[in-house]
Coordinates of N, CA and C in Angstrom, one line a residue:
X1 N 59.1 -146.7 -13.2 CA 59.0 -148.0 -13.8 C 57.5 -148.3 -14.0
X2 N 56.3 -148.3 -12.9 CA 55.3 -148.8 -12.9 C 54.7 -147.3 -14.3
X3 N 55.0 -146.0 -14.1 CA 54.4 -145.5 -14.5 C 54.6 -145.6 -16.5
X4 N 55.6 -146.0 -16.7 CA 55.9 -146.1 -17.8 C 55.5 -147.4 -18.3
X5 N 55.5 -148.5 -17.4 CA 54.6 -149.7 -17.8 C 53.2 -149.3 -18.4
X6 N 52.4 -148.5 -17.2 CA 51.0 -148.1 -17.4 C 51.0 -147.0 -18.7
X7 N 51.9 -146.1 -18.8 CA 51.7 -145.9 -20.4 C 52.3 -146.8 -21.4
X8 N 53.1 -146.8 -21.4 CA 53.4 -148.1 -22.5 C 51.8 -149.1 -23.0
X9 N 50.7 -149.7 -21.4 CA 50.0 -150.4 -22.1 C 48.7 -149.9 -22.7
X10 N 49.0 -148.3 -22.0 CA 47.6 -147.4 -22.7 C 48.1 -147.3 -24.1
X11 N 49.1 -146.9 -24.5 CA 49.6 -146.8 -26.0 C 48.9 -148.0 -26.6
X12 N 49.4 -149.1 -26.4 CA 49.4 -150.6 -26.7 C 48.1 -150.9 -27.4
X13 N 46.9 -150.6 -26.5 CA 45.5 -150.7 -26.5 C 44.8 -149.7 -27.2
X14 N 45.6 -148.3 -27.2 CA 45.1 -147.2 -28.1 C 45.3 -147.6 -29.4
X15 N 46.3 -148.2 -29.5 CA 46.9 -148.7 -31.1 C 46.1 -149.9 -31.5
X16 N 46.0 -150.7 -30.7 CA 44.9 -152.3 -30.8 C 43.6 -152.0 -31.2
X17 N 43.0 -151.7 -30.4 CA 41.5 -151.1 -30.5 C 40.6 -150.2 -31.9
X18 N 41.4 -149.7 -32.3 CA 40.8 -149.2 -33.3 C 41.1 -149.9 -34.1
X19 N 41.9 -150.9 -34.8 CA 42.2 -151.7 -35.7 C 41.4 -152.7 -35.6
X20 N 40.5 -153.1 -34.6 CA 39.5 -154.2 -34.7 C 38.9 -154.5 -35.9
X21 N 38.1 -153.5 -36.2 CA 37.7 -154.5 -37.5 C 38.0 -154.6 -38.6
X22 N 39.4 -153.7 -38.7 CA 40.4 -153.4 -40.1 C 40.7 -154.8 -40.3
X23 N 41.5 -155.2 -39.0 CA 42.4 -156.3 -39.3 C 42.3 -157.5 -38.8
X24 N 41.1 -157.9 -38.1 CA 40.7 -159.1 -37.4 C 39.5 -159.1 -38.6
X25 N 39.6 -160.3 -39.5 CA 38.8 -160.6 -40.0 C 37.8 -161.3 -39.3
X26 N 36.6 -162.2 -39.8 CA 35.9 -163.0 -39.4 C 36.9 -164.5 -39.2
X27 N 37.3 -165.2 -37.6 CA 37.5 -166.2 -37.8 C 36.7 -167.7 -38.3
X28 N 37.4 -168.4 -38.8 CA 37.4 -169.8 -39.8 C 36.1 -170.7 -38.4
X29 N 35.4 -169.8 -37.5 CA 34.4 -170.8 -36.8 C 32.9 -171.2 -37.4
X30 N 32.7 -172.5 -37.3 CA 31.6 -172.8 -38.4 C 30.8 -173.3 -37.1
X31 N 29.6 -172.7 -36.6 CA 29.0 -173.4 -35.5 C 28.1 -175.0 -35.8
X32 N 28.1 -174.7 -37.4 CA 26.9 -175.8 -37.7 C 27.9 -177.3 -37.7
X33 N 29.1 -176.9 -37.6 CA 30.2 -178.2 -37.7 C 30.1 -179.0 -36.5
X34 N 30.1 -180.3 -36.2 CA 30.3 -181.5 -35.0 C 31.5 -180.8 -34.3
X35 N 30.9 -181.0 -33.2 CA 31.5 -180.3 -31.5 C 33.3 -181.2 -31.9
X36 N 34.1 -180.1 -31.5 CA 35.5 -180.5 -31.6 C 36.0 -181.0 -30.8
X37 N 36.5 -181.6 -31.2 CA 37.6 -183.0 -30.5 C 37.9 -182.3 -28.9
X38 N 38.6 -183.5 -28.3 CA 39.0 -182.6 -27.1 C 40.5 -182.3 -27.5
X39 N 40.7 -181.5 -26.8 CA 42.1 -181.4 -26.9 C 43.4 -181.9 -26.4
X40 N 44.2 -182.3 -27.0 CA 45.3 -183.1 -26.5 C 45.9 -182.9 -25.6
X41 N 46.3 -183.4 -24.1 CA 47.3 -183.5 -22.8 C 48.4 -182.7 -23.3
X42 N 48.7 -181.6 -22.8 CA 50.1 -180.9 -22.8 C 51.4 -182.4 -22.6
X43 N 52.3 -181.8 -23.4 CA 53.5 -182.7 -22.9 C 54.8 -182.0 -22.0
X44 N 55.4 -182.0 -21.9 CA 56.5 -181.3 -21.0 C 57.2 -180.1 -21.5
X45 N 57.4 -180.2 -22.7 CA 58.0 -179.0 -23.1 C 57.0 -178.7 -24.5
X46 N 55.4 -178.8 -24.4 CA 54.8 -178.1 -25.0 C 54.4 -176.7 -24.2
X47 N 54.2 -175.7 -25.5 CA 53.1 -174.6 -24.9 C 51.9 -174.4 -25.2
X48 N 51.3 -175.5 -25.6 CA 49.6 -175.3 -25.5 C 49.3 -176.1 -26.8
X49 N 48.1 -176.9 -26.9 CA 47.6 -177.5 -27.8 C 46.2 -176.6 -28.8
X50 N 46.2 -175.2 -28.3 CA 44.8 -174.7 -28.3 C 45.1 -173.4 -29.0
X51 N 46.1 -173.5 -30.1 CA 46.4 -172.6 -31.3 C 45.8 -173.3 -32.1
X52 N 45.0 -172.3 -33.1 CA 44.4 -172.7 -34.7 C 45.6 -173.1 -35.4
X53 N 45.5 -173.7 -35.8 CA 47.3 -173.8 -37.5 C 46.4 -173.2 -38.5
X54 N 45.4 -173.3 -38.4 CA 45.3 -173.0 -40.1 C 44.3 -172.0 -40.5
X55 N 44.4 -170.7 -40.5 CA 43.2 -169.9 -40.2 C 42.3 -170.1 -41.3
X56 N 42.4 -171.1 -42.6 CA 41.6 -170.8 -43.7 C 40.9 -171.5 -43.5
X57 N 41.0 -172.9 -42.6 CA 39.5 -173.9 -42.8 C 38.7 -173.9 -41.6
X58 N 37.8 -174.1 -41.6 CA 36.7 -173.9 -40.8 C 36.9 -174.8 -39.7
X59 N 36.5 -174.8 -38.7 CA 36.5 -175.8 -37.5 C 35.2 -175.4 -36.6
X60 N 34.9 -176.4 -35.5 CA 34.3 -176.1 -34.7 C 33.8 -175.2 -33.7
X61 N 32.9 -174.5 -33.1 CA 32.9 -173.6 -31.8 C 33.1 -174.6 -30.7
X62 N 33.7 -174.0 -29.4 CA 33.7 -174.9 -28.4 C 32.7 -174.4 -27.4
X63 N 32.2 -175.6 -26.9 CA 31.3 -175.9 -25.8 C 32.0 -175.3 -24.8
X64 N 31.3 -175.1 -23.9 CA 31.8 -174.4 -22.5 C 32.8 -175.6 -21.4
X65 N 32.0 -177.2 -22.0 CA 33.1 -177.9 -21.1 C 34.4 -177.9 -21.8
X66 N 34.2 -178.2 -23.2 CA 35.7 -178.0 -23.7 C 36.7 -176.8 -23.5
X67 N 36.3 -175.7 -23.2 CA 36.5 -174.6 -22.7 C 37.5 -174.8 -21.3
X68 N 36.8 -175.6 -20.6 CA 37.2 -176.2 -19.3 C 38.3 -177.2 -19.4
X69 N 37.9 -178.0 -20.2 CA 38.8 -179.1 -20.6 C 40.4 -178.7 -21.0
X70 N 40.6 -177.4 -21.3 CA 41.5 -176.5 -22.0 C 42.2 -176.5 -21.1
X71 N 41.7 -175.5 -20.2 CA 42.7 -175.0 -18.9 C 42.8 -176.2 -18.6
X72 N 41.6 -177.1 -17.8 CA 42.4 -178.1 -17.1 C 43.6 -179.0 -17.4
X73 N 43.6 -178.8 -19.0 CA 45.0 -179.5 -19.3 C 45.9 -178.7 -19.1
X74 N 45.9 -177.6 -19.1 CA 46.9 -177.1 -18.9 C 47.4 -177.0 -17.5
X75 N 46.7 -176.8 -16.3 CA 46.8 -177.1 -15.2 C 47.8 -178.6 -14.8
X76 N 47.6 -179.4 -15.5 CA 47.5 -180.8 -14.9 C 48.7 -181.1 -15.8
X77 N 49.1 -180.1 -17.2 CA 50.2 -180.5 -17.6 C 51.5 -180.5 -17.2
X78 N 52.7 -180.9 -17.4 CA 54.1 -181.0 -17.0 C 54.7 -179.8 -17.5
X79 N 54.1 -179.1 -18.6 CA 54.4 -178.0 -19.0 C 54.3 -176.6 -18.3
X80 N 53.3 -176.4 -17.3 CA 53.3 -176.0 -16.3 C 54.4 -175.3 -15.1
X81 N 55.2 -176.8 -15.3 CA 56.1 -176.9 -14.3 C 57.6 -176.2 -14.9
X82 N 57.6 -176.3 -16.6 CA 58.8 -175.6 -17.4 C 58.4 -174.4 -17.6
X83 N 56.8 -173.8 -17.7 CA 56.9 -172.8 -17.9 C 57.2 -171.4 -16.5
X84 N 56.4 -172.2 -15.1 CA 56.5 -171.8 -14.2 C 58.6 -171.9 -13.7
X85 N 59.0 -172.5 -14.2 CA 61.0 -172.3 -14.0 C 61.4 -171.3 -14.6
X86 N 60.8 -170.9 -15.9 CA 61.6 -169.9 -16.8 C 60.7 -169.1 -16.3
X87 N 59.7 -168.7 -16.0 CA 59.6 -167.3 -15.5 C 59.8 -166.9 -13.9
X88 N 60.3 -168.1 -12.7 CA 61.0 -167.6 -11.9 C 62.3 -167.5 -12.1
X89 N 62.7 -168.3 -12.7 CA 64.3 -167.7 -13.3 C 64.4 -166.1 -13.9
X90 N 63.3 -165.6 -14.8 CA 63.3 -164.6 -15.4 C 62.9 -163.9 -14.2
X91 N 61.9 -163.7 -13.2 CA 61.5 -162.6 -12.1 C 63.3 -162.4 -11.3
X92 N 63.6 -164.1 -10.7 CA 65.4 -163.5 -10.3 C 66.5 -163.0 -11.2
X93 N 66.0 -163.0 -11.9 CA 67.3 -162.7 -13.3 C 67.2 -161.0 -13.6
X94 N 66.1 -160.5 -13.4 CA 66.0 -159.0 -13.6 C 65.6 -158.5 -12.8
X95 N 65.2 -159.2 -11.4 CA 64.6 -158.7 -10.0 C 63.1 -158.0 -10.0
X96 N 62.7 -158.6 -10.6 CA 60.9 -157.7 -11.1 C 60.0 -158.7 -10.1
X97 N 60.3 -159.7 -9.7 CA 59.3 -160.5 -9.2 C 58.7 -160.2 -7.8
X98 N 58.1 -161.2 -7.2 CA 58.0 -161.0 -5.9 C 59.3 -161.2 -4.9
X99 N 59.3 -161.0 -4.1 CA 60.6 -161.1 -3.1 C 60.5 -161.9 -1.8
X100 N 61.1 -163.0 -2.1 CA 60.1 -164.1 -1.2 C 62.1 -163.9 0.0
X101 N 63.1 -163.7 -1.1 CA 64.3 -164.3 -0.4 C 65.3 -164.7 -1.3
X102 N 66.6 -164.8 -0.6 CA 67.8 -165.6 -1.1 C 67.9 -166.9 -1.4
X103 N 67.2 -167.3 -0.5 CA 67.8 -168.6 0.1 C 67.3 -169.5 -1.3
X104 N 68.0 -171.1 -1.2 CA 66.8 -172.1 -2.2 C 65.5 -172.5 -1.5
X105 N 64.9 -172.2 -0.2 CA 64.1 -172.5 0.0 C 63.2 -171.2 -0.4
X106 N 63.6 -169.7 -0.5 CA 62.9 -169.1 -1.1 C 62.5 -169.0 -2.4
X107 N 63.6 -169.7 -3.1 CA 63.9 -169.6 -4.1 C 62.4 -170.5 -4.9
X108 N 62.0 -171.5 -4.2 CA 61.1 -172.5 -4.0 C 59.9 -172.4 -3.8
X109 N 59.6 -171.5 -2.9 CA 58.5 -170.5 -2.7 C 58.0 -169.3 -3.6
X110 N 58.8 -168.9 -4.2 CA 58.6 -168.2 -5.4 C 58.5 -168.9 -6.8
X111 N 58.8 -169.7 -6.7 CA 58.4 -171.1 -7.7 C 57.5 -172.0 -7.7
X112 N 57.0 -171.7 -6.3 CA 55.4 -172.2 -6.0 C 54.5 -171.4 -6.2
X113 N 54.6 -170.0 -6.1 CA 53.9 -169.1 -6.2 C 53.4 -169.0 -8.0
X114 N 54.4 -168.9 -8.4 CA 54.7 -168.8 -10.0 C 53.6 -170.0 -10.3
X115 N 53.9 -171.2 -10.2 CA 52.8 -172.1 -10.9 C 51.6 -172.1 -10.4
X116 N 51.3 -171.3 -9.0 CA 50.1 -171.5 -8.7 C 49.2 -170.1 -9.1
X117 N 50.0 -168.9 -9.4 CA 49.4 -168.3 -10.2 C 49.1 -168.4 -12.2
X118 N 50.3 -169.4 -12.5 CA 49.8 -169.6 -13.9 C 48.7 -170.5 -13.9
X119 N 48.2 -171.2 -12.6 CA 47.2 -172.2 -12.6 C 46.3 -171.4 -12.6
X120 N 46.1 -170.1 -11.9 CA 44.6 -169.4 -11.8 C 44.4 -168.7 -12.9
X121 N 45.6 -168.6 -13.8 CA 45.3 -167.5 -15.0 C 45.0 -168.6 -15.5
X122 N 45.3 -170.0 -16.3 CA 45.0 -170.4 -17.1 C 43.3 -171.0 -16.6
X123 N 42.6 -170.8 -15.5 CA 41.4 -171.2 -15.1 C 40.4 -170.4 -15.4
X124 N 40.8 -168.7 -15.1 CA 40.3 -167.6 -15.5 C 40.3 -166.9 -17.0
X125 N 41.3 -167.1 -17.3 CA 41.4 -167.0 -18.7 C 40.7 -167.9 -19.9
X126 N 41.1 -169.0 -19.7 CA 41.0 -170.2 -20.4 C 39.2 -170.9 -20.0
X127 N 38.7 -170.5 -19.0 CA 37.5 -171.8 -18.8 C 36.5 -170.5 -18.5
X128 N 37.2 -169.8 -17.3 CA 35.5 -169.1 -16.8 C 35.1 -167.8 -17.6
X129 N 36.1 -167.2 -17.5 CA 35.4 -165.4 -18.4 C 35.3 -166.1 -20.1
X130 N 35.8 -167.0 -20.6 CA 35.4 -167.2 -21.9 C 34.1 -167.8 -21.9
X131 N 33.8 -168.5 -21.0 CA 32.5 -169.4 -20.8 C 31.5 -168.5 -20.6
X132 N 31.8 -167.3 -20.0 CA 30.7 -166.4 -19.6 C 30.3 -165.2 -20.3
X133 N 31.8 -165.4 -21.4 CA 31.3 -163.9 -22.2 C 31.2 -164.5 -23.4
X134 N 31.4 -165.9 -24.0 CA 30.9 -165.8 -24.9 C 32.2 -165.9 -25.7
X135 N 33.4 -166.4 -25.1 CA 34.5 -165.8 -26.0 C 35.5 -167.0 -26.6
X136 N 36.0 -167.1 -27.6 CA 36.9 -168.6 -28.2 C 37.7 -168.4 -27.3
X137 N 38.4 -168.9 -26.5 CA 39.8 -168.8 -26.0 C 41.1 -169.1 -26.6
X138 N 41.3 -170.0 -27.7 CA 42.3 -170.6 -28.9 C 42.8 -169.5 -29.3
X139 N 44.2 -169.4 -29.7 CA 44.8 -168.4 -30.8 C 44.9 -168.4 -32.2
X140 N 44.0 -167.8 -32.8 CA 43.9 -167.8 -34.2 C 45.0 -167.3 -35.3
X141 N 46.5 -168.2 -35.6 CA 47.6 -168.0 -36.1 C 46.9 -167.1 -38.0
X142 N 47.9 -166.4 -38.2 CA 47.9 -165.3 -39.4 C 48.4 -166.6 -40.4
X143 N 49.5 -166.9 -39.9 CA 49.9 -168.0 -40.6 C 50.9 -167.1 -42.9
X144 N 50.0 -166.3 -43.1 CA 51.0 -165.7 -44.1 C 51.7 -164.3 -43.4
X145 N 52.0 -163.3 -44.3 CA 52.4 -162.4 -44.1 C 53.9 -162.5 -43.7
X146 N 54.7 -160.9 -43.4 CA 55.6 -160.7 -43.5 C 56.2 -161.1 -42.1
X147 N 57.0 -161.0 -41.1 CA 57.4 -161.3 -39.5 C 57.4 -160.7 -38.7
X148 N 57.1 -158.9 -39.4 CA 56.6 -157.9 -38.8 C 55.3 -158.2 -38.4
X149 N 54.6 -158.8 -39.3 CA 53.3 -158.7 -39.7 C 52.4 -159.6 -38.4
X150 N 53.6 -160.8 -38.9 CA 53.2 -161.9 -37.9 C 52.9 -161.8 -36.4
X151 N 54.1 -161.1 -35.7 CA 54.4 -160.9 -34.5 C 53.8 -159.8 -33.9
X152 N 53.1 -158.7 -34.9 CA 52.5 -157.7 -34.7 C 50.9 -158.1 -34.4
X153 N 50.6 -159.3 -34.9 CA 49.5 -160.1 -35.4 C 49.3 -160.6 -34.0
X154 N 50.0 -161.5 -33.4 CA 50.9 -162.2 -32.1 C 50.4 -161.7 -31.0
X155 N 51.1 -160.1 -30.9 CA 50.8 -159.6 -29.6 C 49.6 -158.5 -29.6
X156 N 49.0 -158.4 -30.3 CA 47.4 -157.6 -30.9 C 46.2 -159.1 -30.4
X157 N 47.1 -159.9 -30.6 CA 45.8 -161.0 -29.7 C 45.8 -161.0 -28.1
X158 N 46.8 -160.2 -27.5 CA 46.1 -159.8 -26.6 C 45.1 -158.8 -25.9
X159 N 44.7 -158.1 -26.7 CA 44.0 -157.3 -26.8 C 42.7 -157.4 -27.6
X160 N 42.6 -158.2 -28.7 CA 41.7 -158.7 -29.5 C 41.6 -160.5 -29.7
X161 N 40.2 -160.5 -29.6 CA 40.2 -162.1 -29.4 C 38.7 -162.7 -30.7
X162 N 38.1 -163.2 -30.5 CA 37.4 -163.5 -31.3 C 36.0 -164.3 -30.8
X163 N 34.6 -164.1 -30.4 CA 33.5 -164.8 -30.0 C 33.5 -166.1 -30.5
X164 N 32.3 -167.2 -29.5 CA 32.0 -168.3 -30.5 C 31.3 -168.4 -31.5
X165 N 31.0 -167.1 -32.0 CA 30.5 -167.0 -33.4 C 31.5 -166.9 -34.6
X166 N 33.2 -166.6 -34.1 CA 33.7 -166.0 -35.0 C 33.9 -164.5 -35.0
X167 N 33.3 -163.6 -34.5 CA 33.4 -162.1 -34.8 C 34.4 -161.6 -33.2
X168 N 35.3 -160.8 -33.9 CA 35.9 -160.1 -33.3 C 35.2 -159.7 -32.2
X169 N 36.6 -159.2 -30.7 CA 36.0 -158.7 -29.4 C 36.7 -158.0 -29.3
X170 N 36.6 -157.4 -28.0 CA 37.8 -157.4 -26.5 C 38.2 -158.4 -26.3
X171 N 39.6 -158.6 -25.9 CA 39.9 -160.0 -25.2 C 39.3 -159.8 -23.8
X172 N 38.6 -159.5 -23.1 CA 38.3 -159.6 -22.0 C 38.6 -160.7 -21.1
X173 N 39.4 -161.8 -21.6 CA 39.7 -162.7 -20.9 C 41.2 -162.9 -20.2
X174 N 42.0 -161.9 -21.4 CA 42.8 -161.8 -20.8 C 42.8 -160.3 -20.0
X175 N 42.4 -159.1 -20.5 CA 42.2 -158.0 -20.1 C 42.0 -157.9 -18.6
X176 N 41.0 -158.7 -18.6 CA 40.3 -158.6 -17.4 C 40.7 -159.8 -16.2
X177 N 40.9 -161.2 -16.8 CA 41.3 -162.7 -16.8 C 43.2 -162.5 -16.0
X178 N 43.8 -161.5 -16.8 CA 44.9 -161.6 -15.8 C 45.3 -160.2 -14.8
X179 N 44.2 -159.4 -14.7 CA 44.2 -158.5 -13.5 C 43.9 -158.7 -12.4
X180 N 42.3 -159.7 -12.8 CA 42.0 -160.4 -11.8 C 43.1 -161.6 -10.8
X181 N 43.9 -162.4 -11.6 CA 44.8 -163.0 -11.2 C 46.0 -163.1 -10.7
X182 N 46.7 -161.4 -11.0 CA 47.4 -160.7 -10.7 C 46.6 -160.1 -9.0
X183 N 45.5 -159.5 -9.1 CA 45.2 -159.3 -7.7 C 45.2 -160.5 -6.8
X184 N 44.7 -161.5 -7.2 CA 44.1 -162.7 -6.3 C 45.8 -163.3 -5.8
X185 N 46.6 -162.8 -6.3 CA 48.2 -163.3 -5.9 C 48.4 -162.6 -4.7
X186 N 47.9 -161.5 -4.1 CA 48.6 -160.7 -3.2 C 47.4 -161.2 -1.6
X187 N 46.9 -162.7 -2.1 CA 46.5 -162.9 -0.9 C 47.5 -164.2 -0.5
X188 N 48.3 -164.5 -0.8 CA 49.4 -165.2 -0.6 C 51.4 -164.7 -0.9
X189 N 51.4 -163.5 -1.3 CA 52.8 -163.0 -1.4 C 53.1 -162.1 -0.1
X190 N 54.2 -162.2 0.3 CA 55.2 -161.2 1.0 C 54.2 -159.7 1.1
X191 N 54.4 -159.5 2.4 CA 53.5 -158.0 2.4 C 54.4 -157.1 1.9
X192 N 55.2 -156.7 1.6 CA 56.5 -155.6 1.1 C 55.8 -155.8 -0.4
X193 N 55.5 -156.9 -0.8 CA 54.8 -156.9 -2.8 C 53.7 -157.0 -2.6
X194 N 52.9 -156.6 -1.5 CA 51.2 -156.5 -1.7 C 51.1 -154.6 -1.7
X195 N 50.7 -154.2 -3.5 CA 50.3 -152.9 -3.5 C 49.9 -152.9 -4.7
X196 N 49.2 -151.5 -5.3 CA 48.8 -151.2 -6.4 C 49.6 -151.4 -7.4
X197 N 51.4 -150.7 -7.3 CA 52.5 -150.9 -8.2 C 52.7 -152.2 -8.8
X198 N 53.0 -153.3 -7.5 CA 53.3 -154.1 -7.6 C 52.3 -154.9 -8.2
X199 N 51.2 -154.8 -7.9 CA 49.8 -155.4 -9.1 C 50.0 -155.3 -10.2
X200 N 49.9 -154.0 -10.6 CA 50.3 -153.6 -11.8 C 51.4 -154.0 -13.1
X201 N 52.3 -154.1 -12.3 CA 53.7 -154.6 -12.7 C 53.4 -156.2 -12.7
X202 N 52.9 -157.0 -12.2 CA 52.6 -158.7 -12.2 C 51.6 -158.7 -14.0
X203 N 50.6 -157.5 -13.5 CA 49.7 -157.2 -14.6 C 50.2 -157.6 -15.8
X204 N 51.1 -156.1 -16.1 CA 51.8 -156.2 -17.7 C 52.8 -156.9 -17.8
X205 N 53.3 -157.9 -16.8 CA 54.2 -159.1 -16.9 C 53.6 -160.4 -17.7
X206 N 52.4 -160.7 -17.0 CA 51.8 -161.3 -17.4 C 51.2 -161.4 -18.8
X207 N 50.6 -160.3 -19.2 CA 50.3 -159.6 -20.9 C 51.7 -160.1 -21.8
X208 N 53.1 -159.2 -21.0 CA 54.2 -159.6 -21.9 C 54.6 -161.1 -22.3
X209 N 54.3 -161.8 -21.4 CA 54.8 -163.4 -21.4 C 53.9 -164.4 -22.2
X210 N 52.0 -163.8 -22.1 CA 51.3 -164.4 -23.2 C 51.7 -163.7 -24.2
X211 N 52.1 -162.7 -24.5 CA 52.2 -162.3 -25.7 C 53.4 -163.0 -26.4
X212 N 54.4 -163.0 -25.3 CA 55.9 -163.5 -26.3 C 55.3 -165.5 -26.6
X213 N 54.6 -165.9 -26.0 CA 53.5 -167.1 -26.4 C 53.0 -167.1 -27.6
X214 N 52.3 -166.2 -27.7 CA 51.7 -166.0 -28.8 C 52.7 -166.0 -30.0
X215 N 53.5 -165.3 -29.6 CA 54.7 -165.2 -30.8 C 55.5 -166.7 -31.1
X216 N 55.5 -167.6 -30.3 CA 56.2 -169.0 -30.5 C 54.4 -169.5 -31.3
X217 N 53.7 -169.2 -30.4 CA 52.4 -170.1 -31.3 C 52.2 -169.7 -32.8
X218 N 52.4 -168.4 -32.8 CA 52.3 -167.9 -34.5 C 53.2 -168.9 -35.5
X219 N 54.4 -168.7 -34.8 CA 55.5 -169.3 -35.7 C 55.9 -171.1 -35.9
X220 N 55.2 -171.3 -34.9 CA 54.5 -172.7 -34.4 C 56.2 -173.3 -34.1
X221 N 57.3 -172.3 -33.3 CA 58.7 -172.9 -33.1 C 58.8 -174.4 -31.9
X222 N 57.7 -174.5 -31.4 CA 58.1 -175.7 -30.7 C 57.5 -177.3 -31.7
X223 N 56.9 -177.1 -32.6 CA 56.8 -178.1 -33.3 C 58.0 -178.0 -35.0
X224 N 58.5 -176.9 -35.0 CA 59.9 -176.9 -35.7 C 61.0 -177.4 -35.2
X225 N 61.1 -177.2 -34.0 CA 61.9 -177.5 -33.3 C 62.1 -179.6 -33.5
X226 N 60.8 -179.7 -32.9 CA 60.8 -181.3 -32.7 C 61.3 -181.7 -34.0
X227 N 60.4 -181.1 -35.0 CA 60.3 -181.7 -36.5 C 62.4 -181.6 -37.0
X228 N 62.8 -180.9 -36.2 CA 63.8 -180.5 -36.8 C 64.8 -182.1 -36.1
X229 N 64.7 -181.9 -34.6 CA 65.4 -183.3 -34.3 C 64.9 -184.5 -34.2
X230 N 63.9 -184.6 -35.1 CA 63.6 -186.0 -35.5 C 63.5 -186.3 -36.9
X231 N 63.5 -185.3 -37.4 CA 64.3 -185.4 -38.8 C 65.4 -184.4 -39.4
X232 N 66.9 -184.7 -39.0 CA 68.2 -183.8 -39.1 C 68.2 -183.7 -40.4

């Protein structure tokens, strides 16, 4: 399992990487533009306020507190708490997670664990390694193209991100942003799930779940959604 995860994401990255500057154009960042707005408080069943919509018009670079301001919404949002249920529901549903127990008080504990590690990814990802390398943290939606195109577009932004200049990277934020987060878990989980496999496997869990993110953010389905039951 672990070893096929670990090729699977060498593949992943072999294929990403050379396509850097084929297919990541220059993003829509204008630094000479007025510092951008903050960003809006997550609501409960949002997943993030800190997607581009519109790759053609220009916008602002973010400052390093806004950077901060990111994660911390996300931290402090309600959304947090729906996203941290569906993926302990998904760790019990397929048995991949940590192994806290049966019971509902384990059940609880592995539900604490879950949001307090999306809290450190979204701190390390979102505020500090962007702040320090220099890197947008927002997802820059394709917005045309085909659905192949899109979703292919989707999960290639994990791997590829974009500076506050606009020019293409490494994502090193997440690369690096959820390894680190993934290790820093195993000073609080069950000793039976503190190992290298099990790292690993949190690892490209983590990759998978921003990515299938990225795929709602591309398609922008949580604001279709709304738009859809508030106007039938």
């Amino acid at each position: 399992m672990i070893q096929k995860l670990a090729l699977l994401l060498i593949i992943l990255f072999g294929l990403l990487f050379p396509a850097l500057r084929v297919s990541f154009a220059q993003a829509p960042i204008d630094p000479t533009l007025p510092e951008a707005p903050v960003p809006n408080r997550h609501t409960l069943f949002s997943i993030g306020s800190d997607a581009v919509p519109d790759s053609t018009v220009p916008i602002p670079f973010l400052r390093a507190r806004q950077k901060y301001e990111i994660a911390l919404h996300k931290v402090v949002s309600p959304s947090i708490l729906v996203k941290a249920a569906f993926i302990t529901g998904f760790d019990r549903g397929v048995d991949i997670g940590p192994n806290f127990g049966g019971n509902p008080s384990d059940v609880a504990e592995l539900y604490a664990y879950t949001t307090e590690n999306l809290a450190a990814s979204y701190l390390i990802s979102d505020a500090v390694l962007p702040t320090a390398l220099h890197q947008d943290p927002r997802f820059f939606r394709k917005d045309s193209g085909s659905i192949k195109s899109k979703i292919f577009w989707a999960l290639r932004a994990e791997a590829v991100a974009y500076s506050d200049k606009g020019k293409p990277m490494p994502n090193y934020s997440h690369l690096i942003g959820f390894a680190g987060s993934a290790a820093f878990a195993n000073i609080y989980l069950p000793s039976q799930d503190v190992s290298s496999p099990a790292t690993m496997r949190r690892y490209g869990l983590r990759l998978a779940l921003s990515g299938s993110f990225n795929i709602l953010h591309e398609f922008d389905v949580v604001n279709r959604v709304k738009n859809h039951y508030r106007h039938p």
